[in-house]
PDB file of C-alpha atoms in Angstrom:
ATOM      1  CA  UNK A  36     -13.018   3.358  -0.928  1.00 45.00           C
ATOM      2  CA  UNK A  37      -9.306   2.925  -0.745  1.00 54.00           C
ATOM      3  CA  UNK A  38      -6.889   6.112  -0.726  1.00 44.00           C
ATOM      4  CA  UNK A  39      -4.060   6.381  -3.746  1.00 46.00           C
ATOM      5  CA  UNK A  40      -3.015   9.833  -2.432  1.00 38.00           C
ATOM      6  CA  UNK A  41      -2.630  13.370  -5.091  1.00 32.00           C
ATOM      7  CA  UNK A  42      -3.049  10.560  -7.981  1.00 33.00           C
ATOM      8  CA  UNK A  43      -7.002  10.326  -7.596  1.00 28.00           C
ATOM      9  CA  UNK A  44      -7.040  14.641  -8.345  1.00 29.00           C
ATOM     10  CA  UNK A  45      -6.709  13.828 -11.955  1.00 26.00           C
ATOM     11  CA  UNK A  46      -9.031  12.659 -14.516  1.00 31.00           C
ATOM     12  CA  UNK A  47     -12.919  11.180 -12.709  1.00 38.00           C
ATOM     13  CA  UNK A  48     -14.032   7.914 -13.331  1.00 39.00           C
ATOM     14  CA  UNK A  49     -14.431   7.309 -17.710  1.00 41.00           C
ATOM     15  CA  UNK A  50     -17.866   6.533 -18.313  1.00 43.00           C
ATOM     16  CA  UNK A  51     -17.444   2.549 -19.526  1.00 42.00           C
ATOM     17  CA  UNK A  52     -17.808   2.623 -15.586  1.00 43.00           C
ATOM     18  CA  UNK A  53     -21.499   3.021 -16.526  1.00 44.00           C
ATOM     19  CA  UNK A  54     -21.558   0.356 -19.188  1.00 48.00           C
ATOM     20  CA  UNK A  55     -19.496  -2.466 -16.822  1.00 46.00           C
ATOM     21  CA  UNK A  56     -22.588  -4.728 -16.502  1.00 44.00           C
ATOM     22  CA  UNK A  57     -23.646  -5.003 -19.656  1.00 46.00           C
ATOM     23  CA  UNK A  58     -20.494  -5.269 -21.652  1.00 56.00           C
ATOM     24  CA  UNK A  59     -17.275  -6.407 -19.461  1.00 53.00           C
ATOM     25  CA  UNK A  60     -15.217  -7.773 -22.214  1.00 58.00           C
ATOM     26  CA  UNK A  61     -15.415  -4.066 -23.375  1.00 59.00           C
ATOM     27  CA  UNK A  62     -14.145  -3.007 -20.318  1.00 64.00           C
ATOM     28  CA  UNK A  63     -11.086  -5.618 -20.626  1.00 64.00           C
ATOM     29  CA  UNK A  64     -10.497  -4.272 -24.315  1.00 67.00           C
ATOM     30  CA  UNK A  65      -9.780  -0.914 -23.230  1.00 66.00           C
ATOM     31  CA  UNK A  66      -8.301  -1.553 -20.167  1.00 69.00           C
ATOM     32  CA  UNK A  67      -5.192  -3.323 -22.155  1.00 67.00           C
ATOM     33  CA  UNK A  68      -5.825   0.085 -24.105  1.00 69.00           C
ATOM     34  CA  UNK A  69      -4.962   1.942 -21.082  1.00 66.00           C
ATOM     35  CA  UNK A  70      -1.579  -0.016 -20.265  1.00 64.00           C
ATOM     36  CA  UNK A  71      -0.328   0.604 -23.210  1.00 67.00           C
ATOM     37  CA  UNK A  72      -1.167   4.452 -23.036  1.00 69.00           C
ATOM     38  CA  UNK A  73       1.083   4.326 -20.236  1.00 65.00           C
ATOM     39  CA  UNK A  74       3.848   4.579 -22.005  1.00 65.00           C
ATOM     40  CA  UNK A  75       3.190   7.647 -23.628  1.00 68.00           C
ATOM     41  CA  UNK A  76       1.228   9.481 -20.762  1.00 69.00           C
ATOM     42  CA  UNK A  77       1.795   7.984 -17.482  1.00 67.00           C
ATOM     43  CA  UNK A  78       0.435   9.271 -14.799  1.00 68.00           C
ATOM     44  CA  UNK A  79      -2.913  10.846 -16.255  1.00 67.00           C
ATOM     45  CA  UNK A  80      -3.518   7.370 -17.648  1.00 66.00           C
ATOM     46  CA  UNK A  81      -2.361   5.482 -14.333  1.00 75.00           C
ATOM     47  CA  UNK A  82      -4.862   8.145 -12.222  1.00 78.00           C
ATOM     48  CA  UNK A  83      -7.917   6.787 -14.895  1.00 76.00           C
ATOM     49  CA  UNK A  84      -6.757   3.251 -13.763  1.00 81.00           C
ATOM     50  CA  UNK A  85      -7.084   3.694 -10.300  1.00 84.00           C
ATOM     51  CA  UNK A  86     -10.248   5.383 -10.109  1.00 81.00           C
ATOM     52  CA  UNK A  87     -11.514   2.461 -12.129  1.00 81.00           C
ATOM     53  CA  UNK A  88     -10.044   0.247  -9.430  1.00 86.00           C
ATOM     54  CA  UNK A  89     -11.927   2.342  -6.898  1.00 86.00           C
ATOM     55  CA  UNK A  90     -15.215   2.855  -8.836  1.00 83.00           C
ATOM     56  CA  UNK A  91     -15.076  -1.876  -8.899  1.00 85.00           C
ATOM     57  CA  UNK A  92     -14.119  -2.207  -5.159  1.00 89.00           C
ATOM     58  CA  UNK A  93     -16.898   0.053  -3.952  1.00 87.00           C
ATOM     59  CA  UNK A  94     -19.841  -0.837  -6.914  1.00 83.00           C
ATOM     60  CA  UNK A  95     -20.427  -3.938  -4.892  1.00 82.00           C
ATOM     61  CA  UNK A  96     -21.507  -5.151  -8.429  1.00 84.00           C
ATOM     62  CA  UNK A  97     -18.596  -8.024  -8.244  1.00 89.00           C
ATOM     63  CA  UNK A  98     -18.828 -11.582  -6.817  1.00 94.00           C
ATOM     64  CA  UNK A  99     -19.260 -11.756  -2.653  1.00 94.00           C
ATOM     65  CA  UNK A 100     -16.732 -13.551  -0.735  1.00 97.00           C
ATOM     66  CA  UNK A 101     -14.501 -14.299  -3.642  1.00 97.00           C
ATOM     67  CA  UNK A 102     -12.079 -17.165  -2.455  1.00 97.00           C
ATOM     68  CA  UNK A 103     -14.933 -19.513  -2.462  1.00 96.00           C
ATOM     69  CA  UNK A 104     -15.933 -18.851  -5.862  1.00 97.00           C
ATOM     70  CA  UNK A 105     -15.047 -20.992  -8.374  1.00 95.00           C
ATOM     71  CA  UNK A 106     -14.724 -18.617 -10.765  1.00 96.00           C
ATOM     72  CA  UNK A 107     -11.428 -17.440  -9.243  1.00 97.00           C
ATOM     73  CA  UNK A 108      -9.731 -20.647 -10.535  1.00 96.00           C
ATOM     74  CA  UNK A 109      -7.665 -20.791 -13.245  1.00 95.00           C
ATOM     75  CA  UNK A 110      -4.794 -18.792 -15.318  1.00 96.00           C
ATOM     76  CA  UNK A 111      -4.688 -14.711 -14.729  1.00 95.00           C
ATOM     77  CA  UNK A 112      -2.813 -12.627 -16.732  1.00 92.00           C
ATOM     78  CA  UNK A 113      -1.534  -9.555 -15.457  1.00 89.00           C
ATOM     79  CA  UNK A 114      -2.872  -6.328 -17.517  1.00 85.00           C
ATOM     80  CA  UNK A 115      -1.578  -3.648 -15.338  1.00 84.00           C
ATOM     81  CA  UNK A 116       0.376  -3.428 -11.940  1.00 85.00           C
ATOM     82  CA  UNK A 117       0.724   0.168  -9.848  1.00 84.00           C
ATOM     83  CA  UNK A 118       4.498   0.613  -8.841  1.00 73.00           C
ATOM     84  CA  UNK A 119       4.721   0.466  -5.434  1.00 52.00           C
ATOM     85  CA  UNK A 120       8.170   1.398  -3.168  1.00 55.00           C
ATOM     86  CA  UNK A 121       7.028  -0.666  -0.780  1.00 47.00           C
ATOM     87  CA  UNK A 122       6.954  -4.155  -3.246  1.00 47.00           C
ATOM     88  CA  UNK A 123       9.733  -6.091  -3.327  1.00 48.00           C
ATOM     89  CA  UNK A 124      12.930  -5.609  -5.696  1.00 43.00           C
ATOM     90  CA  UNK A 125      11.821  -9.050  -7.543  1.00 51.00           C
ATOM     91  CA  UNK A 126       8.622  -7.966  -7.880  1.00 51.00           C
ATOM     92  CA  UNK A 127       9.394  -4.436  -9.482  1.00 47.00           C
ATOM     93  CA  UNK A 128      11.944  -5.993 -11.300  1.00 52.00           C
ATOM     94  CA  UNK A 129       9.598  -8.581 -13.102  1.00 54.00           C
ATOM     95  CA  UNK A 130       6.804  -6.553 -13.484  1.00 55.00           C
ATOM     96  CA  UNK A 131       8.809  -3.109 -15.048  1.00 52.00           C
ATOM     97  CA  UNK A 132      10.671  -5.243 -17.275  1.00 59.00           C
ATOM     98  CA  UNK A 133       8.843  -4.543 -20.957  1.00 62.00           C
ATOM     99  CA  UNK A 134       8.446  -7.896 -22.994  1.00 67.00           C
ATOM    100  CA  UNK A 135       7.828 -10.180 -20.303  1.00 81.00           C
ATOM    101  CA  UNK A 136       3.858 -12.152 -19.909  1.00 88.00           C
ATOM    102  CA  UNK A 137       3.001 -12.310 -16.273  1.00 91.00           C
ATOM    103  CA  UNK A 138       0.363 -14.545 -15.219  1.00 94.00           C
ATOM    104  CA  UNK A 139      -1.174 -15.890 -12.050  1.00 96.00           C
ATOM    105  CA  UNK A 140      -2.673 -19.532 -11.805  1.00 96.00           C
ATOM    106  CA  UNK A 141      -5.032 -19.759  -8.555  1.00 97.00           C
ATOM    107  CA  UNK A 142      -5.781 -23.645  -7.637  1.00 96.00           C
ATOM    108  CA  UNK A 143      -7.380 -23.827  -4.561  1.00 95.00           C
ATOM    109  CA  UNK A 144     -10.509 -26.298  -5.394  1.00 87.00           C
ATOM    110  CA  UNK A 145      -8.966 -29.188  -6.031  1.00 88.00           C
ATOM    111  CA  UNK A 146      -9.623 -31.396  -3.193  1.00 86.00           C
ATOM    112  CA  UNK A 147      -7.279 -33.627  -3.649  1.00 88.00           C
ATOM    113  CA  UNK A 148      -4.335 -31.531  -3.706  1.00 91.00           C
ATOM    114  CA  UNK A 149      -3.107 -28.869  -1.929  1.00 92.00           C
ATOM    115  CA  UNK A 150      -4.255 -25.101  -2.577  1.00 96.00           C
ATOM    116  CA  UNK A 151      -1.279 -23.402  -4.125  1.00 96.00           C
ATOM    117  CA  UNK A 152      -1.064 -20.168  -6.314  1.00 96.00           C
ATOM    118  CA  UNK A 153       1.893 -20.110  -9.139  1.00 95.00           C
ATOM    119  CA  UNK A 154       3.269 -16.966 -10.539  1.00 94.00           C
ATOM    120  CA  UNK A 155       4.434 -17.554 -14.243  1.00 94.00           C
ATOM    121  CA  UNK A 156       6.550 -15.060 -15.965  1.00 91.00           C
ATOM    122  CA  UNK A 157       7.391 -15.705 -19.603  1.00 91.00           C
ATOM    123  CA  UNK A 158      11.059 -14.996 -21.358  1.00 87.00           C
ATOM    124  CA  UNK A 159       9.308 -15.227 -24.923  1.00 85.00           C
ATOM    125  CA  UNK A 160      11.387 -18.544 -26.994  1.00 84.00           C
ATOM    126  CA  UNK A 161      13.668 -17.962 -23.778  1.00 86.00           C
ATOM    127  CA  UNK A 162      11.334 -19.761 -21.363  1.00 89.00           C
ATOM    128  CA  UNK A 163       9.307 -19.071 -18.103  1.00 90.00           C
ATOM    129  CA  UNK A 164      10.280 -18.882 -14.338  1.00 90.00           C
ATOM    130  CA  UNK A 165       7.525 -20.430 -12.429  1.00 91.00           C
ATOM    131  CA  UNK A 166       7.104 -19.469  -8.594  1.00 92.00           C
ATOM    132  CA  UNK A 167       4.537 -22.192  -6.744  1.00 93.00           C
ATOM    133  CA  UNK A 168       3.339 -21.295  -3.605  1.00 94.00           C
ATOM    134  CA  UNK A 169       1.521 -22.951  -1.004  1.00 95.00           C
ATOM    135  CA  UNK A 170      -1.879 -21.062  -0.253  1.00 96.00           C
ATOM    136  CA  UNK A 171      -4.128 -20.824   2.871  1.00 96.00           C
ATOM    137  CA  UNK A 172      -7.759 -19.618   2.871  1.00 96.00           C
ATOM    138  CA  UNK A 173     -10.751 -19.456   5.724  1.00 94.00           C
ATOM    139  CA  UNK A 174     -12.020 -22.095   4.228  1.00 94.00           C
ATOM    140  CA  UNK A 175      -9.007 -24.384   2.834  1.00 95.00           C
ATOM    141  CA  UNK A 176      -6.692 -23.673   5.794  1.00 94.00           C
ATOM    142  CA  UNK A 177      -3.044 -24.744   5.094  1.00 93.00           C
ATOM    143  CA  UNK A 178      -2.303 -27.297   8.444  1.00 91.00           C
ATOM    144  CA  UNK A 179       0.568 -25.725  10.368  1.00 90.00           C
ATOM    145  CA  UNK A 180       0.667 -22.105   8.564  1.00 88.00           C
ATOM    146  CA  UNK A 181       1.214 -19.161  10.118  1.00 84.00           C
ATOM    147  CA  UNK A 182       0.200 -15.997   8.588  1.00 83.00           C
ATOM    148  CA  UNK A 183       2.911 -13.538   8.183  1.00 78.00           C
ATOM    149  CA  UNK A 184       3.031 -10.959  11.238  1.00 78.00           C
ATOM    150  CA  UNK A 185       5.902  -8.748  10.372  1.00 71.00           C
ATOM    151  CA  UNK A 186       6.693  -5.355   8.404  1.00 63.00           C
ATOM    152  CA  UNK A 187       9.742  -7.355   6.737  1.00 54.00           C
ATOM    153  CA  UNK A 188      13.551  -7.135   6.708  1.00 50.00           C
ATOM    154  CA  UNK A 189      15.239  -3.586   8.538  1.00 44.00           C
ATOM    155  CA  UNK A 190      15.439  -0.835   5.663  1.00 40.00           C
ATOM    156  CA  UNK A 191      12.852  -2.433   3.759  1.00 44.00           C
ATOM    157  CA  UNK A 192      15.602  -3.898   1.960  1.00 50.00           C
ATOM    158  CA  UNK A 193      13.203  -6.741   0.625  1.00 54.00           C
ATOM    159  CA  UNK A 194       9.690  -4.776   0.325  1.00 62.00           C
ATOM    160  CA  UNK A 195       7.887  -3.289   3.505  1.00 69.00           C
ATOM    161  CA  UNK A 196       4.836  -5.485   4.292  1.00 74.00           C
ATOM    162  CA  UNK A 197       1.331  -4.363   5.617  1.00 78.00           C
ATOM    163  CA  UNK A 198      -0.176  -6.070   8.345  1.00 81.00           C
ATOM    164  CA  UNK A 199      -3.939  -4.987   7.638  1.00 87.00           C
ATOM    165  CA  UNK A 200      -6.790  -7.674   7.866  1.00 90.00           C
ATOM    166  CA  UNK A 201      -8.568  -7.805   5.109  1.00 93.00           C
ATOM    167  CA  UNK A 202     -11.316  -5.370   4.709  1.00 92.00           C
ATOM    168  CA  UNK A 203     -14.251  -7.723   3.539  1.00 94.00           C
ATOM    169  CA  UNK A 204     -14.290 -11.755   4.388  1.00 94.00           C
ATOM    170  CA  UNK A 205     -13.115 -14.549   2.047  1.00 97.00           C
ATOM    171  CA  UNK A 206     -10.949 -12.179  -0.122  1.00 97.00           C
ATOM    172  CA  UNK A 207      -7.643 -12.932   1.244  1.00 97.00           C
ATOM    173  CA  UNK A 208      -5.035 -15.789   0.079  1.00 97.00           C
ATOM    174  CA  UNK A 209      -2.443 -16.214   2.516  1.00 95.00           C
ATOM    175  CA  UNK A 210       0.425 -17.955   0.795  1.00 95.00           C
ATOM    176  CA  UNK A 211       4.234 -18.902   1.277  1.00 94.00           C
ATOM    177  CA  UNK A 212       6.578 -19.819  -1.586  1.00 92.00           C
ATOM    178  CA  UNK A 213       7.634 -23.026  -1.803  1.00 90.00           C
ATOM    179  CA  UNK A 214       9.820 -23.542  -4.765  1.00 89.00           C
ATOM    180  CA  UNK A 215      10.536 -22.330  -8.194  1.00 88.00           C
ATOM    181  CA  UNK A 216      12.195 -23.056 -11.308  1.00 86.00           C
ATOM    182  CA  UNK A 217      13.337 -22.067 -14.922  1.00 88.00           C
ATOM    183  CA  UNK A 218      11.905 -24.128 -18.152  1.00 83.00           C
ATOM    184  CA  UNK A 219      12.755 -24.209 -20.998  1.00 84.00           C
ATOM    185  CA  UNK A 220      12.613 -25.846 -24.243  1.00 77.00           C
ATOM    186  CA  UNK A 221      16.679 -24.998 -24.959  1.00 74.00           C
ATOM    187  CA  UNK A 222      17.640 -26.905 -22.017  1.00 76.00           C
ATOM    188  CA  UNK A 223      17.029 -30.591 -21.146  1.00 61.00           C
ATOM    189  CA  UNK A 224      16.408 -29.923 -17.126  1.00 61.00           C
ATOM    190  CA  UNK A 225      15.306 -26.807 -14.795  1.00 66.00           C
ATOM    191  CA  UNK A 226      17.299 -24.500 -13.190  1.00 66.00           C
ATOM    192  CA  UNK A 227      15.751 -23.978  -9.561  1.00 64.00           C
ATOM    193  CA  UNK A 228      15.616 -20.973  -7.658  1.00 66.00           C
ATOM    194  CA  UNK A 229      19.282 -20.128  -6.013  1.00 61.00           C
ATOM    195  CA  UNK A 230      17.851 -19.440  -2.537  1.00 67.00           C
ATOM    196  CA  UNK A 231      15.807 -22.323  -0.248  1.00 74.00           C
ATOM    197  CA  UNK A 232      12.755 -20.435   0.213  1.00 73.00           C
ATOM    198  CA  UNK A 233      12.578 -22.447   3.974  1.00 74.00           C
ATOM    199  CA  UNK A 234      15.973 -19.933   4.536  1.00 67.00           C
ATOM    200  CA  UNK A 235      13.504 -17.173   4.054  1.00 70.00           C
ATOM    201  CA  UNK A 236      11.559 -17.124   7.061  1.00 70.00           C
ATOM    202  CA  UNK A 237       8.891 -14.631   7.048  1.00 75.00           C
ATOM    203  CA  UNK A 238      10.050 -13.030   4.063  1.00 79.00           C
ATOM    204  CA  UNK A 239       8.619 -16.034   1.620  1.00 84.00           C
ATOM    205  CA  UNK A 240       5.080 -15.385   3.186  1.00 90.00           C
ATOM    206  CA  UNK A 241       2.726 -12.748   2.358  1.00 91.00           C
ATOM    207  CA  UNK A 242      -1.374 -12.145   1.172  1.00 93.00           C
ATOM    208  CA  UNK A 243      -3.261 -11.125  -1.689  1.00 96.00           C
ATOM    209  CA  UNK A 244      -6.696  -9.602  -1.370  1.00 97.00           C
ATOM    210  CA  UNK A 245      -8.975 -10.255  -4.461  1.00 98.00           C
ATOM    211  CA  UNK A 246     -11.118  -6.728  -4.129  1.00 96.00           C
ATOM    212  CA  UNK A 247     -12.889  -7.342  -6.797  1.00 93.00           C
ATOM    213  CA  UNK A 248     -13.885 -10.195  -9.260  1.00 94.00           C
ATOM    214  CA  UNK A 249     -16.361  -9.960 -12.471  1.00 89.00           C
ATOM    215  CA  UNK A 250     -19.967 -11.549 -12.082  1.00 88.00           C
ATOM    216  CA  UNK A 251     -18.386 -13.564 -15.621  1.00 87.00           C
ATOM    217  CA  UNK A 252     -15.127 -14.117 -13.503  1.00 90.00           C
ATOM    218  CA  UNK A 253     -13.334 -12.717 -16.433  1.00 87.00           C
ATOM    219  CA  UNK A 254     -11.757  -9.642 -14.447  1.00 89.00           C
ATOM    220  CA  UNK A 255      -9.759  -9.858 -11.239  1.00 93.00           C
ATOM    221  CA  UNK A 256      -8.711  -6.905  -9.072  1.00 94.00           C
ATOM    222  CA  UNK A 257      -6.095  -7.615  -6.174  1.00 96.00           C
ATOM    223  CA  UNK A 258      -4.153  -5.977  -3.692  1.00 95.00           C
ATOM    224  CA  UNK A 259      -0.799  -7.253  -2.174  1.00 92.00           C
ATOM    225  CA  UNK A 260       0.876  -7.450   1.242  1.00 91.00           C
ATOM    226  CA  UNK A 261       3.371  -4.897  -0.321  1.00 88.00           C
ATOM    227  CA  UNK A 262       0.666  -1.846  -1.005  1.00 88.00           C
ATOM    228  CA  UNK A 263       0.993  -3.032  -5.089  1.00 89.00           C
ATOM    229  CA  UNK A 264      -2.713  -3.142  -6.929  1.00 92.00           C
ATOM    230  CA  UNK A 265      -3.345  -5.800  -9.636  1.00 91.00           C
ATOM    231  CA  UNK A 266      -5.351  -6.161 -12.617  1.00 89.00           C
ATOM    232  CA  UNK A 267      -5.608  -9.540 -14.039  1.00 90.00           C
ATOM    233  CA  UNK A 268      -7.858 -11.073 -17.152  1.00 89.00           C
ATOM    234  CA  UNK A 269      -8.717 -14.620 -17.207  1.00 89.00           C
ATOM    235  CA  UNK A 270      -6.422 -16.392 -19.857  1.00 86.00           C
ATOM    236  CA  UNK A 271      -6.625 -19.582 -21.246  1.00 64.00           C
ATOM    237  CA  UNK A 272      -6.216 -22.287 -18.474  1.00 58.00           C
ATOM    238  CA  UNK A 273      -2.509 -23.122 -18.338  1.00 50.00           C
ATOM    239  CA  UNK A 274      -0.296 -26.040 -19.797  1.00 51.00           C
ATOM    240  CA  UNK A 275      -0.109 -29.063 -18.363  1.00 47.00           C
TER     241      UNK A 275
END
């Protein structure tokens, strides 16, 4: 069982823990419950989180060896996100800011193209930014990649990156970003992403860890190479 420090003190484990098996999309319902109690209650509410996070990751109840379960394809969209000072100022930037619909589209059966994972965050009638990402798994290896080795940038200017293995095989996604873009309906072309990601270096790579995944494959806990913990619903599959 992972460590979130003085938070886990608070309030145990709510008893839909109890009830997971039998009724998940129950479990989904009140999570979304839960993020929105946030706003009124924070950190009792973000403690209950958490211990559900550690109550899935050590029930051993979810799917073994993750990344080479189909069921981990498709569109995720992000229910709740712990606020890490470690993440990057991007990251805490997109995922603070209220209004916004984050999701998460893993691809990495397709054998005829290459694994990739695409972060999608949605402006409402504005448009979406759309951040693609080449992925690398044990199985799907990307040719030529080399896993990011490094803590990051000095002052953690950019987000302070672990360097852990994974705890449990097939759960990790190494991944750099490749490109990204703006869409949207009120302009006739996209506006790409001001910086090369190739100018990046290490700093475009990183991992996610999927901890935990739903015997339905309808809930998704991860954990990112910046100390940030995910929760993720499946969503409808995305638009072509």
């Amino acid at each position: 069982m992972r460590s979130h420090g003085a938070t886990l003190r608070l309030p145990r484990p709510l008893a839909f823990f109890n009830r997971w098996g039998n009724n998940p999309g129950a479990t989904i319902k009140e999570l979304s419950a839960l993020q929105q109690a946030l706003k009124e209650d924070p950190l009792p509410a973000s403690s209950t989180i958490l211990n559900l996070v550690d109550a899935l990751e050590s029930s051993n109840t979810g799917i073994k060896d993750p990344t080479r379960s189909p069921l981990i394809e498709g569109r995720w969209r992000l229910l709740y996100n712990t606020k890490e000072s470690t993440a990057s100022p991007v990251q805490r930037a997109a995922t603070g800011s209220k209004g916004l619909s984050i999701f998460q589209d893993i691809l990495l059966g397709d054998a005829s193209a290459l694994p990739r994972v695409v972060n999608v965050v949605e402006f409402g009638s504005l448009g979406k930014l759309e951040v693609e990402a080449q992925a690398s798994t044990t199985d799907r290896p990307l040719e030529g990649f080399i896993p990011r080795s490094g803590a990051g940038l000095p002052f953690g200017i950019l987000g302070v990156s672990s360097t852990q293995p994974p705890d449990k095989p097939h759960t990790r996604i190494d991944f750099q970003f490749s490109r990204a873009a703006f869409k949207s309906s009120k302009i006739p072309f996209q506006v790409p992403y001001p910086v090369p990601f190739r100018l990046l270096g290490d700093e475009r790579k990183g991992w996610i860890d999927t901890t935990y995944l739903a015997r339905d494959g309808r809930l998704r806990i991860a954990r990112g190479n910046k100390g940030t913990v995910f929760i993720l619903a499946k969503d409808d599959p995305p638009a072509s």
